[in-house]
CSV table of C-alpha atoms in Angstrom, one decimal:
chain,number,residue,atom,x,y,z
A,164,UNK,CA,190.4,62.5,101.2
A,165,UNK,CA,190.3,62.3,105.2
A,166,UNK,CA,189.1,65.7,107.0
A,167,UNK,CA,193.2,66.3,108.3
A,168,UNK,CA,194.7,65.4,105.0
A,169,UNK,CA,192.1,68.4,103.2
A,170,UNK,CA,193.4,70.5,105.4
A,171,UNK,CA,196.7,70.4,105.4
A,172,UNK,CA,196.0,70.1,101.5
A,173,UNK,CA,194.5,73.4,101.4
A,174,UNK,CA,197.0,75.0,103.8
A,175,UNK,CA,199.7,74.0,101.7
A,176,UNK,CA,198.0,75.0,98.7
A,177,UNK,CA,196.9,78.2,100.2
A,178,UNK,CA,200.9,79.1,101.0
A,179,UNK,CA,201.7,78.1,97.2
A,180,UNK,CA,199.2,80.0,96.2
A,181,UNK,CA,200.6,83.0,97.8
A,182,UNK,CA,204.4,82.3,96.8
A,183,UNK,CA,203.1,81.5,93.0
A,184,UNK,CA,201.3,85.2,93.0
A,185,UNK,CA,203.8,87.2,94.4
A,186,UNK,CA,206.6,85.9,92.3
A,187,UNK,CA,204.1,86.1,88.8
A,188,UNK,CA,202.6,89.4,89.7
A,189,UNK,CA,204.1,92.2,88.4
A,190,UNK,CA,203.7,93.9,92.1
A,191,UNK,CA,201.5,97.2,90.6
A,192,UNK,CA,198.9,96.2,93.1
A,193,UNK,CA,199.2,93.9,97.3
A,194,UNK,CA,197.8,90.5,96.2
A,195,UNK,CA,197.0,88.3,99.3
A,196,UNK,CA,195.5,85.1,99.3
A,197,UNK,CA,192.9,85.3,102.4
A,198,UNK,CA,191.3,82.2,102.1
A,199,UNK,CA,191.3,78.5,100.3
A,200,UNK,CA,188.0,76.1,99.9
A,201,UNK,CA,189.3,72.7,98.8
A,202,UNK,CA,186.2,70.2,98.2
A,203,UNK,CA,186.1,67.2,100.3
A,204,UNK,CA,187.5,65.2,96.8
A,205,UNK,CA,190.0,67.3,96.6
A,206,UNK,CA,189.4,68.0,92.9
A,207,UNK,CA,188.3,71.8,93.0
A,208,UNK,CA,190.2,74.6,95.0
A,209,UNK,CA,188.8,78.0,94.6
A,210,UNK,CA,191.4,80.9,96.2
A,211,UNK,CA,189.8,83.3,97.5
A,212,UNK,CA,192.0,86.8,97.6
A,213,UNK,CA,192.2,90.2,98.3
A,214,UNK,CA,193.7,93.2,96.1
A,215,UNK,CA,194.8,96.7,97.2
A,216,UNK,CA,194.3,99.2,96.1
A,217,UNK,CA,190.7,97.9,95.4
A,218,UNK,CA,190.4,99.6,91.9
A,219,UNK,CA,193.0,96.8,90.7
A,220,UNK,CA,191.1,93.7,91.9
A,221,UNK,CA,189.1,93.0,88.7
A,222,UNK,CA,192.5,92.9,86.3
A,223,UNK,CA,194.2,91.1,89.3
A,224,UNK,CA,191.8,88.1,89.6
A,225,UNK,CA,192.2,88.0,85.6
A,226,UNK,CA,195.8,87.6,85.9
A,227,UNK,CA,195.7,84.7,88.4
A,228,UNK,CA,192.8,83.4,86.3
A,229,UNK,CA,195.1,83.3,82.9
A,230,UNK,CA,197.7,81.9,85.0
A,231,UNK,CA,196.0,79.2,86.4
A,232,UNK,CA,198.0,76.3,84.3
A,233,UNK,CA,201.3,77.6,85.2
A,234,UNK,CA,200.3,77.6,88.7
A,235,UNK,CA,199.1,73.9,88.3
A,236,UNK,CA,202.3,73.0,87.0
A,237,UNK,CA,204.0,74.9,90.0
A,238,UNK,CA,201.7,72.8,92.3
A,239,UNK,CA,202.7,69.8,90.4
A,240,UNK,CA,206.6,70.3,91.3
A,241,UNK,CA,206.0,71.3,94.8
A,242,UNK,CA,203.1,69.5,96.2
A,243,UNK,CA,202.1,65.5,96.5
A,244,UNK,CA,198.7,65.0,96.1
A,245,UNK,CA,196.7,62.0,94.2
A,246,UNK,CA,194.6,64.9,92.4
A,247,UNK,CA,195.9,68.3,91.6
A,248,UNK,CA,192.8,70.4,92.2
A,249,UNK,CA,191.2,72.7,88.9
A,250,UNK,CA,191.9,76.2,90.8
A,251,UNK,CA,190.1,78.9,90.7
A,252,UNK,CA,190.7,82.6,92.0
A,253,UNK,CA,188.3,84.6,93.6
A,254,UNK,CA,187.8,88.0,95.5
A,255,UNK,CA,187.1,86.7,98.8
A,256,UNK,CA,183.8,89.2,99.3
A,257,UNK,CA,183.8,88.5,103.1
A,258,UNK,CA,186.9,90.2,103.6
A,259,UNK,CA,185.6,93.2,101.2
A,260,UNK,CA,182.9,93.0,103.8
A,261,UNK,CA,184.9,92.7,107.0
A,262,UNK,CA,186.7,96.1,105.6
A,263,UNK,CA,183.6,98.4,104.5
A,264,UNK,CA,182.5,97.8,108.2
A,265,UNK,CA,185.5,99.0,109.6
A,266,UNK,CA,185.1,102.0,107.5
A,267,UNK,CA,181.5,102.6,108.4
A,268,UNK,CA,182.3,102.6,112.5
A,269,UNK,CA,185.2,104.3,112.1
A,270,UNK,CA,183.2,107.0,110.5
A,271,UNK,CA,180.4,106.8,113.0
A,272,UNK,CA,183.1,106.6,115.7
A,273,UNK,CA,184.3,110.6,114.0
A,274,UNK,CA,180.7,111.4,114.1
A,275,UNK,CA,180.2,111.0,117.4
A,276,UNK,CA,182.8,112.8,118.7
């Protein structure tokens, strides 16, 4: 698959993924899909996302996880692509990251004051 069509691959995948989750979910916890890494073959996707409150991000990733064939098919009637990728659904840890910083210099910001 060329470098442009992965990407708008994975964009439209990405979107999908997001639509799929928030109509499936049963909206206890904020799903969002942050991120989306499509292999160059197209033939592996893994979602990365990002659950609030926090405490709900194990049983969230196990729900997209169990879902993961009926979001297939949901690619399947939405999507054209030679290959529709084996999915996975992460916690995207850079964005757990990203967010324990902020904490961190906001405290140090109260500190210093």
């Amino acid at each position: 698959m060329s470098e442009t069509k992965n990407i708008r691959a994975a964009s439209r995948i990405k979107e999908l993924a997001a639509n799929f989750l928030e109509r499936t979910s049963n909206h206890l916890s904020l799903i969002t899909v942050t991120d989306i890494d499509l292999s160059p073959d197209g033939k592996t996707a893994d979602i990365m996302i990002s659950v609030l409150p926090d405490t709900k991000a194990k049983a969230a990733v196990d729900f997209a996880n169990r879902n993961r064939d009926d979001f297939k098919n949901y690619l399947k009637d939405r999507v054209r692509l030679r290959v529709i990728p084996r999915v996975r659904f992460l916690i995207d840890m850079g964005e757990l990251n990203r967010q324990r910083i902020e904490e961190l210099s906001a405290e140090e910001k109260r500190r210093v004051k």
